[in-house]
GROMACS .gro file of N, CA and C in nm:
model
  483
    1UNK      N    1   3.348  15.923  -9.264
    1UNK     CA    2   3.498  15.971  -9.326
    1UNK      C    3   3.419  15.997  -9.483
    2UNK      N    4   3.472  16.112  -9.561
    2UNK     CA    5   3.433  16.174  -9.683
    2UNK      C    6   3.360  16.038  -9.774
    3UNK      N    7   3.281  16.036  -9.835
    3UNK     CA    8   3.291  15.959  -9.993
    3UNK      C    9   3.285  16.004 -10.120
    4UNK      N   10   3.412  16.154 -10.109
    4UNK     CA   11   3.476  16.238 -10.163
    4UNK      C   12   3.638  16.196 -10.246
    5UNK      N   13   3.604  16.126 -10.364
    5UNK     CA   14   3.752  16.098 -10.372
    5UNK      C   15   3.811  16.175 -10.425
    6UNK      N   16   3.817  16.290 -10.476
    6UNK     CA   17   3.874  16.416 -10.427
    6UNK      C   18   3.996  16.461 -10.334
    7UNK      N   19   3.873  16.431 -10.220
    7UNK     CA   20   3.949  16.485 -10.085
    7UNK      C   21   4.018  16.377  -9.991
    8UNK      N   22   4.158  16.408  -9.917
    8UNK     CA   23   4.200  16.318  -9.795
    8UNK      C   24   4.094  16.262  -9.778
    9UNK      N   25   4.109  16.135  -9.718
    9UNK     CA   26   3.971  16.089  -9.622
    9UNK      C   27   4.021  16.137  -9.438
   10UNK      N   28   3.950  16.129  -9.374
   10UNK     CA   29   3.891  16.159  -9.233
   10UNK      C   30   3.823  16.092  -9.198
   11UNK      N   31   3.803  16.080  -9.069
   11UNK     CA   32   3.704  16.051  -8.921
   11UNK      C   33   3.700  16.145  -8.842
   12UNK      N   34   3.572  16.140  -8.775
   12UNK     CA   35   3.537  16.173  -8.646
   12UNK      C   36   3.607  16.051  -8.543
   13UNK      N   37   3.675  16.164  -8.512
   13UNK     CA   38   3.715  16.037  -8.336
   13UNK      C   39   3.611  16.110  -8.267
   14UNK      N   40   3.626  16.040  -8.196
   14UNK     CA   41   3.571  16.068  -8.092
   14UNK      C   42   3.686  16.080  -7.948
   15UNK      N   43   3.627  16.181  -7.893
   15UNK     CA   44   3.774  16.236  -7.793
   15UNK      C   45   3.738  16.156  -7.685
   16UNK      N   46   3.852  16.064  -7.583
   16UNK     CA   47   3.762  16.025  -7.512
   16UNK      C   48   3.927  16.131  -7.410
   17UNK      N   49   3.799  16.144  -7.315
   17UNK     CA   50   3.869  16.297  -7.168
   17UNK      C   51   3.871  16.156  -7.076
   18UNK      N   52   3.909  16.038  -7.062
   18UNK     CA   53   3.905  15.986  -6.971
   18UNK      C   54   4.015  15.939  -6.915
   19UNK      N   55   4.100  15.942  -6.802
   19UNK     CA   56   4.233  15.976  -6.806
   19UNK      C   57   4.264  15.815  -6.807
   20UNK      N   58   4.348  15.701  -6.854
   20UNK     CA   59   4.448  15.643  -6.855
   20UNK      C   60   4.512  15.574  -6.730
   21UNK      N   61   4.544  15.641  -6.647
   21UNK     CA   62   4.638  15.673  -6.502
   21UNK      C   63   4.568  15.527  -6.436
   22UNK      N   64   4.653  15.471  -6.385
   22UNK     CA   65   4.526  15.327  -6.319
   22UNK      C   66   4.471  15.401  -6.185
   23UNK      N   67   4.523  15.499  -6.150
   23UNK     CA   68   4.440  15.555  -6.012
   23UNK      C   69   4.511  15.538  -5.890
   24UNK      N   70   4.469  15.603  -5.782
   24UNK     CA   71   4.578  15.615  -5.631
   24UNK      C   72   4.495  15.541  -5.561
   25UNK      N   73   4.566  15.387  -5.502
   25UNK     CA   74   4.527  15.291  -5.443
   25UNK      C   75   4.532  15.424  -5.256
   26UNK      N   76   4.628  15.438  -5.220
   26UNK     CA   77   4.577  15.535  -5.085
   26UNK      C   78   4.496  15.625  -5.101
   27UNK      N   79   4.468  15.735  -5.235
   27UNK     CA   80   4.390  15.794  -5.243
   27UNK      C   81   4.265  15.778  -5.190
   28UNK      N   82   4.186  15.662  -5.287
   28UNK     CA   83   4.074  15.578  -5.209
   28UNK      C   84   4.085  15.526  -5.081
   29UNK      N   85   4.187  15.458  -5.050
   29UNK     CA   86   4.176  15.414  -4.887
   29UNK      C   87   4.144  15.508  -4.853
   30UNK      N   88   4.242  15.613  -4.811
   30UNK     CA   89   4.238  15.759  -4.735
   30UNK      C   90   4.040  15.775  -4.764
   31UNK      N   91   3.952  15.821  -4.918
   31UNK     CA   92   3.907  15.894  -4.884
   31UNK      C   93   3.759  15.805  -4.833
   32UNK      N   94   3.778  15.650  -4.901
   32UNK     CA   95   3.649  15.555  -4.877
   32UNK      C   96   3.760  15.521  -4.732
   33UNK      N   97   3.810  15.517  -4.662
   33UNK     CA   98   3.788  15.510  -4.513
   33UNK      C   99   3.685  15.616  -4.396
   34UNK      N  100   3.761  15.767  -4.508
   34UNK     CA  101   3.693  15.884  -4.426
   34UNK      C  102   3.499  15.880  -4.433
   35UNK      N  103   3.531  15.809  -4.599
   35UNK     CA  104   3.344  15.774  -4.567
   35UNK      C  105   3.291  15.697  -4.496
   36UNK      N  106   3.337  15.536  -4.445
   36UNK     CA  107   3.276  15.452  -4.376
   36UNK      C  108   3.273  15.579  -4.236
   37UNK      N  109   3.405  15.556  -4.201
   37UNK     CA  110   3.412  15.637  -4.029
   37UNK      C  111   3.301  15.758  -4.067
   38UNK      N  112   3.311  15.818  -4.125
   38UNK     CA  113   3.302  15.954  -4.092
   38UNK      C  114   3.092  15.922  -4.073
   39UNK      N  115   3.073  15.857  -4.210
   39UNK     CA  116   2.928  15.839  -4.231
   39UNK      C  117   2.917  15.775  -4.100
   40UNK      N  118   2.961  15.672  -3.991
   40UNK     CA  119   2.883  15.584  -3.971
   40UNK      C  120   2.902  15.654  -3.811
   41UNK      N  121   2.998  15.729  -3.826
   41UNK     CA  122   2.997  15.863  -3.659
   41UNK      C  123   2.866  15.954  -3.641
   42UNK      N  124   2.914  15.987  -3.743
   42UNK     CA  125   2.713  16.086  -3.774
   42UNK      C  126   2.603  16.017  -3.749
   43UNK      N  127   2.599  15.900  -3.825
   43UNK     CA  128   2.463  15.850  -3.835
   43UNK      C  129   2.463  15.768  -3.748
   44UNK      N  130   2.578  15.734  -3.618
   44UNK     CA  131   2.560  15.719  -3.493
   44UNK      C  132   2.530  15.801  -3.416
   45UNK      N  133   2.587  15.935  -3.442
   45UNK     CA  134   2.530  16.048  -3.339
   45UNK      C  135   2.423  16.064  -3.333
   46UNK      N  136   2.324  16.106  -3.501
   46UNK     CA  137   2.166  16.139  -3.506
   46UNK      C  138   2.152  15.997  -3.427
   47UNK      N  139   2.136  15.926  -3.443
   47UNK     CA  140   2.033  15.779  -3.354
   47UNK      C  141   2.079  15.788  -3.217
   48UNK      N  142   2.167  15.830  -3.197
   48UNK     CA  143   2.170  15.833  -3.038
   48UNK      C  144   2.066  15.960  -2.962
   49UNK      N  145   2.066  16.078  -3.108
   49UNK     CA  146   2.002  16.184  -3.003
   49UNK      C  147   1.848  16.128  -3.040
   50UNK      N  148   1.768  16.034  -3.172
   50UNK     CA  149   1.653  16.034  -3.150
   50UNK      C  150   1.627  15.910  -3.025
   51UNK      N  151   1.703  15.836  -3.001
   51UNK     CA  152   1.689  15.717  -2.853
   51UNK      C  153   1.721  15.864  -2.754
   52UNK      N  154   1.757  15.939  -2.742
   52UNK     CA  155   1.744  16.028  -2.627
   52UNK      C  156   1.678  16.152  -2.625
   53UNK      N  157   1.604  16.185  -2.746
   53UNK     CA  158   1.471  16.218  -2.797
   53UNK      C  159   1.336  16.096  -2.770
   54UNK      N  160   1.365  15.994  -2.766
   54UNK     CA  161   1.225  15.900  -2.700
   54UNK      C  162   1.206  15.866  -2.551
   55UNK      N  163   1.294  15.909  -2.450
   55UNK     CA  164   1.284  15.885  -2.362
   55UNK      C  165   1.309  16.024  -2.290
   56UNK      N  166   1.316  16.196  -2.336
   56UNK     CA  167   1.346  16.289  -2.308
   56UNK      C  168   1.227  16.369  -2.151
   57UNK      N  169   1.260  16.412  -2.078
   57UNK     CA  170   1.144  16.465  -2.024
   57UNK      C  171   1.210  16.610  -1.988
   58UNK      N  172   1.117  16.745  -1.988
   58UNK     CA  173   1.203  16.830  -1.936
   58UNK      C  174   1.267  16.869  -1.804
   59UNK      N  175   1.236  16.739  -1.709
   59UNK     CA  176   1.332  16.769  -1.575
   59UNK      C  177   1.458  16.658  -1.539
   60UNK      N  178   1.472  16.617  -1.733
   60UNK     CA  179   1.568  16.530  -1.652
   60UNK      C  180   1.732  16.649  -1.633
   61UNK      N  181   1.764  16.523  -1.513
   61UNK     CA  182   1.894  16.591  -1.504
   61UNK      C  183   1.989  16.590  -1.584
   62UNK      N  184   2.139  16.641  -1.581
   62UNK     CA  185   2.205  16.545  -1.637
   62UNK      C  186   2.288  16.458  -1.615
   63UNK      N  187   2.299  16.396  -1.522
   63UNK     CA  188   2.318  16.252  -1.479
   63UNK      C  189   2.219  16.148  -1.517
   64UNK      N  190   2.084  16.199  -1.525
   64UNK     CA  191   1.976  16.139  -1.607
   64UNK      C  192   2.044  16.093  -1.719
   65UNK      N  193   2.026  16.215  -1.842
   65UNK     CA  194   2.124  16.171  -1.973
   65UNK      C  195   2.231  16.137  -1.973
   66UNK      N  196   2.322  16.095  -1.875
   66UNK     CA  197   2.463  16.032  -1.889
   66UNK      C  198   2.395  15.856  -1.865
   67UNK      N  199   2.276  15.856  -1.745
   67UNK     CA  200   2.240  15.719  -1.741
   67UNK      C  201   2.102  15.667  -1.868
   68UNK      N  202   2.114  15.741  -1.960
   68UNK     CA  203   1.990  15.733  -2.051
   68UNK      C  204   2.140  15.651  -2.163
   69UNK      N  205   2.240  15.767  -2.186
   69UNK     CA  206   2.307  15.721  -2.319
   69UNK      C  207   2.439  15.608  -2.277
   70UNK      N  208   2.430  15.623  -2.157
   70UNK     CA  209   2.486  15.485  -2.106
   70UNK      C  210   2.410  15.324  -2.163
   71UNK      N  211   2.205  15.357  -2.123
   71UNK     CA  212   2.136  15.262  -2.207
   71UNK      C  213   2.147  15.212  -2.316
   72UNK      N  214   2.152  15.342  -2.370
   72UNK     CA  215   2.149  15.341  -2.541
   72UNK      C  216   2.346  15.281  -2.585
   73UNK      N  217   2.407  15.297  -2.497
   73UNK     CA  218   2.514  15.189  -2.516
   73UNK      C  219   2.525  15.081  -2.510
   74UNK      N  220   2.464  15.005  -2.384
   74UNK     CA  221   2.406  14.886  -2.407
   74UNK      C  222   2.264  14.865  -2.457
   75UNK      N  223   2.201  14.917  -2.502
   75UNK     CA  224   2.130  14.838  -2.640
   75UNK      C  225   2.191  14.849  -2.760
   76UNK      N  226   2.309  14.912  -2.777
   76UNK     CA  227   2.331  14.912  -2.907
   76UNK      C  228   2.411  14.782  -2.934
   77UNK      N  229   2.486  14.717  -2.819
   77UNK     CA  230   2.565  14.654  -2.834
   77UNK      C  231   2.490  14.557  -2.800
   78UNK      N  232   2.393  14.521  -2.788
   78UNK     CA  233   2.316  14.376  -2.802
   78UNK      C  234   2.227  14.365  -2.898
   79UNK      N  235   2.224  14.230  -2.950
   79UNK     CA  236   2.132  14.220  -3.042
   79UNK      C  237   1.999  14.135  -3.010
   80UNK      N  238   1.981  14.213  -2.945
   80UNK     CA  239   1.806  14.179  -2.908
   80UNK      C  240   1.727  14.374  -2.886
   81UNK      N  241   1.739  14.379  -2.971
   81UNK     CA  242   1.699  14.518  -3.004
   81UNK      C  243   1.661  14.610  -3.122
   82UNK      N  244   1.565  14.662  -3.124
   82UNK     CA  245   1.575  14.763  -3.346
   82UNK      C  246   1.690  14.818  -3.337
   83UNK      N  247   1.779  14.892  -3.176
   83UNK     CA  248   1.839  14.980  -3.158
   83UNK      C  249   2.015  14.960  -3.255
   84UNK      N  250   1.988  14.841  -3.213
   84UNK     CA  251   2.091  14.779  -3.242
   84UNK      C  252   2.129  14.754  -3.378
   85UNK      N  253   2.029  14.626  -3.408
   85UNK     CA  254   1.965  14.679  -3.619
   85UNK      C  255   1.988  14.751  -3.671
   86UNK      N  256   1.961  14.837  -3.590
   86UNK     CA  257   1.942  15.003  -3.735
   86UNK      C  258   2.133  15.046  -3.733
   87UNK      N  259   2.191  15.020  -3.655
   87UNK     CA  260   2.340  15.081  -3.597
   87UNK      C  261   2.420  14.963  -3.700
   88UNK      N  262   2.367  14.846  -3.683
   88UNK     CA  263   2.470  14.759  -3.803
   88UNK      C  264   2.420  14.768  -3.921
   89UNK      N  265   2.256  14.786  -3.972
   89UNK     CA  266   2.248  14.814  -4.099
   89UNK      C  267   2.304  14.937  -4.156
   90UNK      N  268   2.310  15.042  -4.093
   90UNK     CA  269   2.386  15.193  -4.170
   90UNK      C  270   2.511  15.182  -4.128
   91UNK      N  271   2.568  15.072  -4.037
   91UNK     CA  272   2.678  15.077  -4.040
   91UNK      C  273   2.790  15.039  -4.110
   92UNK      N  274   2.680  14.873  -4.169
   92UNK     CA  275   2.750  14.842  -4.356
   92UNK      C  276   2.715  14.892  -4.465
   93UNK      N  277   2.611  14.999  -4.430
   93UNK     CA  278   2.526  15.098  -4.562
   93UNK      C  279   2.687  15.163  -4.583
   94UNK      N  280   2.740  15.229  -4.456
   94UNK     CA  281   2.839  15.305  -4.465
   94UNK      C  282   2.981  15.250  -4.525
   95UNK      N  283   3.023  15.141  -4.472
   95UNK     CA  284   3.071  15.019  -4.543
   95UNK      C  285   3.081  15.007  -4.684
   96UNK      N  286   2.947  15.024  -4.753
   96UNK     CA  287   2.977  14.988  -4.884
   96UNK      C  288   2.993  15.077  -4.950
   97UNK      N  289   2.936  15.237  -4.919
   97UNK     CA  290   3.025  15.415  -4.921
   97UNK      C  291   3.127  15.373  -4.938
   98UNK      N  292   3.212  15.340  -4.856
   98UNK     CA  293   3.358  15.363  -4.823
   98UNK      C  294   3.375  15.258  -4.958
   99UNK      N  295   3.381  15.141  -4.952
   99UNK     CA  296   3.445  15.041  -5.059
   99UNK      C  297   3.375  15.133  -5.148
  100UNK      N  298   3.286  15.167  -5.235
  100UNK     CA  299   3.207  15.290  -5.333
  100UNK      C  300   3.391  15.363  -5.360
  101UNK      N  301   3.366  15.465  -5.276
  101UNK     CA  302   3.433  15.557  -5.227
  101UNK      C  303   3.625  15.533  -5.276
  102UNK      N  304   3.620  15.385  -5.262
  102UNK     CA  305   3.787  15.331  -5.297
  102UNK      C  306   3.770  15.320  -5.402
  103UNK      N  307   3.675  15.286  -5.441
  103UNK     CA  308   3.670  15.262  -5.579
  103UNK      C  309   3.705  15.359  -5.686
  104UNK      N  310   3.651  15.453  -5.674
  104UNK     CA  311   3.651  15.500  -5.777
  104UNK      C  312   3.789  15.564  -5.759
  105UNK      N  313   3.810  15.602  -5.649
  105UNK     CA  314   3.969  15.681  -5.670
  105UNK      C  315   4.072  15.583  -5.680
  106UNK      N  316   4.059  15.491  -5.672
  106UNK     CA  317   4.181  15.356  -5.736
  106UNK      C  318   4.147  15.303  -5.872
  107UNK      N  319   4.076  15.310  -5.898
  107UNK     CA  320   4.000  15.288  -6.076
  107UNK      C  321   4.052  15.175  -6.124
  108UNK      N  322   4.182  15.106  -6.199
  108UNK     CA  323   4.209  14.961  -6.209
  108UNK      C  324   4.271  14.911  -6.089
  109UNK      N  325   4.288  14.934  -6.028
  109UNK     CA  326   4.346  14.874  -5.917
  109UNK      C  327   4.270  14.886  -5.766
  110UNK      N  328   4.131  14.903  -5.802
  110UNK     CA  329   4.028  14.859  -5.713
  110UNK      C  330   4.007  14.710  -5.575
  111UNK      N  331   4.087  14.615  -5.703
  111UNK     CA  332   4.069  14.540  -5.549
  111UNK      C  333   4.158  14.492  -5.477
  112UNK      N  334   4.296  14.593  -5.514
  112UNK     CA  335   4.394  14.594  -5.400
  112UNK      C  336   4.337  14.678  -5.289
  113UNK      N  337   4.294  14.808  -5.364
  113UNK     CA  338   4.264  14.858  -5.273
  113UNK      C  339   4.157  14.842  -5.138
  114UNK      N  340   4.034  14.855  -5.210
  114UNK     CA  341   3.900  14.721  -5.150
  114UNK      C  342   3.971  14.669  -5.037
  115UNK      N  343   4.084  14.568  -5.031
  115UNK     CA  344   4.194  14.501  -4.951
  115UNK      C  345   4.248  14.545  -4.863
  116UNK      N  346   4.299  14.615  -4.886
  116UNK     CA  347   4.374  14.734  -4.741
  116UNK      C  348   4.247  14.792  -4.723
  117UNK      N  349   4.158  14.846  -4.750
  117UNK     CA  350   4.096  14.951  -4.672
  117UNK      C  351   3.983  14.879  -4.588
  118UNK      N  352   3.932  14.740  -4.644
  118UNK     CA  353   3.879  14.591  -4.550
  118UNK      C  354   3.970  14.566  -4.405
  119UNK      N  355   4.090  14.587  -4.441
  119UNK     CA  356   4.213  14.531  -4.373
  119UNK      C  357   4.198  14.662  -4.225
  120UNK      N  358   4.244  14.716  -4.321
  120UNK     CA  359   4.299  14.875  -4.222
  120UNK      C  360   4.120  14.903  -4.118
  121UNK      N  361   3.958  14.887  -4.195
  121UNK     CA  362   3.902  14.933  -4.126
  121UNK      C  363   3.798  14.831  -4.036
  122UNK      N  364   3.899  14.676  -4.037
  122UNK     CA  365   3.832  14.543  -3.966
  122UNK      C  366   3.971  14.542  -3.842
  123UNK      N  367   4.100  14.631  -3.870
  123UNK     CA  368   4.177  14.626  -3.773
  123UNK      C  369   4.087  14.716  -3.685
  124UNK      N  370   4.049  14.858  -3.741
  124UNK     CA  371   4.004  14.914  -3.616
  124UNK      C  372   3.871  14.860  -3.584
  125UNK      N  373   3.773  14.821  -3.628
  125UNK     CA  374   3.697  14.747  -3.588
  125UNK      C  375   3.642  14.639  -3.471
  126UNK      N  376   3.784  14.590  -3.465
  126UNK     CA  377   3.850  14.448  -3.385
  126UNK      C  378   3.902  14.514  -3.252
  127UNK      N  379   3.956  14.639  -3.268
  127UNK     CA  380   4.053  14.755  -3.166
  127UNK      C  381   3.904  14.754  -3.084
  128UNK      N  382   3.797  14.881  -3.185
  128UNK     CA  383   3.718  14.931  -3.091
  128UNK      C  384   3.633  14.819  -3.058
  129UNK      N  385   3.592  14.742  -3.092
  129UNK     CA  386   3.475  14.629  -3.065
  129UNK      C  387   3.539  14.516  -2.969
  130UNK      N  388   3.637  14.508  -2.932
  130UNK     CA  389   3.686  14.381  -2.845
  130UNK      C  390   3.633  14.379  -2.685
  131UNK      N  391   3.621  14.508  -2.714
  131UNK     CA  392   3.576  14.539  -2.523
  131UNK      C  393   3.439  14.512  -2.536
  132UNK      N  394   3.344  14.494  -2.625
  132UNK     CA  395   3.238  14.502  -2.667
  132UNK      C  396   3.183  14.376  -2.609
  133UNK      N  397   3.175  14.320  -2.763
  133UNK     CA  398   3.125  14.196  -2.787
  133UNK      C  399   3.210  14.090  -2.792
  134UNK      N  400   3.161  13.957  -2.754
  134UNK     CA  401   3.239  13.888  -2.758
  134UNK      C  402   3.314  13.816  -2.903
  135UNK      N  403   3.375  13.704  -2.825
  135UNK     CA  404   3.492  13.640  -2.946
  135UNK      C  405   3.366  13.622  -3.097
  136UNK      N  406   3.321  13.566  -3.111
  136UNK     CA  407   3.235  13.516  -3.220
  136UNK      C  408   3.193  13.626  -3.269
  137UNK      N  409   3.152  13.723  -3.209
  137UNK     CA  410   3.015  13.859  -3.256
  137UNK      C  411   3.123  13.915  -3.287
  138UNK      N  412   3.217  13.956  -3.238
  138UNK     CA  413   3.344  14.075  -3.349
  138UNK      C  414   3.387  14.016  -3.464
  139UNK      N  415   3.430  13.893  -3.442
  139UNK     CA  416   3.463  13.812  -3.632
  139UNK      C  417   3.388  13.831  -3.718
  140UNK      N  418   3.246  13.788  -3.666
  140UNK     CA  419   3.116  13.773  -3.746
  140UNK      C  420   3.103  13.905  -3.831
  141UNK      N  421   3.112  13.983  -3.733
  141UNK     CA  422   3.100  14.168  -3.731
  141UNK      C  423   3.199  14.221  -3.829
  142UNK      N  424   3.304  14.104  -3.881
  142UNK     CA  425   3.467  14.175  -3.905
  142UNK      C  426   3.399  14.117  -4.015
  143UNK      N  427   3.374  14.041  -4.063
  143UNK     CA  428   3.356  13.971  -4.223
  143UNK      C  429   3.252  14.024  -4.256
  144UNK      N  430   3.166  14.052  -4.160
  144UNK     CA  431   3.055  14.098  -4.289
  144UNK      C  432   3.085  14.244  -4.326
  145UNK      N  433   3.142  14.345  -4.265
  145UNK     CA  434   3.193  14.428  -4.265
  145UNK      C  435   3.351  14.466  -4.386
  146UNK      N  436   3.426  14.324  -4.385
  146UNK     CA  437   3.481  14.304  -4.454
  146UNK      C  438   3.419  14.266  -4.634
  147UNK      N  439   3.329  14.207  -4.607
  147UNK     CA  440   3.235  14.187  -4.710
  147UNK      C  441   3.133  14.279  -4.796
  148UNK      N  442   3.075  14.406  -4.689
  148UNK     CA  443   3.013  14.492  -4.774
  148UNK      C  444   3.120  14.626  -4.857
  149UNK      N  445   3.224  14.631  -4.729
  149UNK     CA  446   3.330  14.712  -4.838
  149UNK      C  447   3.392  14.651  -4.970
  150UNK      N  448   3.453  14.513  -5.027
  150UNK     CA  449   3.438  14.462  -5.129
  150UNK      C  450   3.310  14.474  -5.231
  151UNK      N  451   3.211  14.489  -5.139
  151UNK     CA  452   3.080  14.444  -5.225
  151UNK      C  453   3.069  14.629  -5.298
  152UNK      N  454   3.098  14.716  -5.224
  152UNK     CA  455   3.086  14.837  -5.303
  152UNK      C  456   3.181  14.930  -5.397
  153UNK      N  457   3.289  14.836  -5.347
  153UNK     CA  458   3.399  14.836  -5.441
  153UNK      C  459   3.374  14.772  -5.602
  154UNK      N  460   3.331  14.634  -5.616
  154UNK     CA  461   3.239  14.594  -5.663
  154UNK      C  462   3.168  14.667  -5.706
  155UNK      N  463   3.059  14.728  -5.694
  155UNK     CA  464   2.932  14.772  -5.754
  155UNK      C  465   3.013  14.877  -5.858
  156UNK      N  466   3.115  14.949  -5.794
  156UNK     CA  467   3.175  15.042  -5.837
  156UNK      C  468   3.243  15.058  -5.991
  157UNK      N  469   3.307  14.962  -5.994
  157UNK     CA  470   3.398  14.840  -6.036
  157UNK      C  471   3.329  14.809  -6.200
  158UNK      N  472   3.214  14.755  -6.165
  158UNK     CA  473   3.107  14.722  -6.260
  158UNK      C  474   3.056  14.837  -6.377
  159UNK      N  475   3.059  14.958  -6.297
  159UNK     CA  476   2.993  15.046  -6.367
  159UNK      C  477   3.093  15.123  -6.486
  160UNK      N  478   3.241  15.062  -6.443
  160UNK     CA  479   3.329  15.150  -6.631
  160UNK      C  480   3.351  15.042  -6.686
  161UNK      N  481   3.281  14.898  -6.644
  161UNK     CA  482   3.355  14.811  -6.828
  161UNK      C  483   3.202  14.834  -6.884
   0.00000   0.00000   0.00000
């Protein structure tokens, strides 16, 4: 504000370029789900390739490669080796990322979007995992996934305030 009494009062107003729209829940759910599922699929493929490269030999037949990949599937679903814990860690990490991305698009409605995303991903995880894991294990993994998704959204929401 100017101190000159002969000028009209004026002040510097900060321009607020942030949109005051509440955000899109469905965009958040869509892009958060893509981040979670897409990232998990990509990292799972990379881990499978690393697993195969450890056992690789030049004289492997296609049948032997298929057998090794089946062994990887068994190893990654049993929690008695490092491969299952690596997959679990990356999977939960991408659930956190999916929740974070969801909250970016949902803005003020991040809680509702995160819960919708967690419910959809939980249903997908139950559908995929029910044939692989026992009921108690799949429910525990589902609960961990829900918590990771909500945690990622909560992390993003905290950056706005």
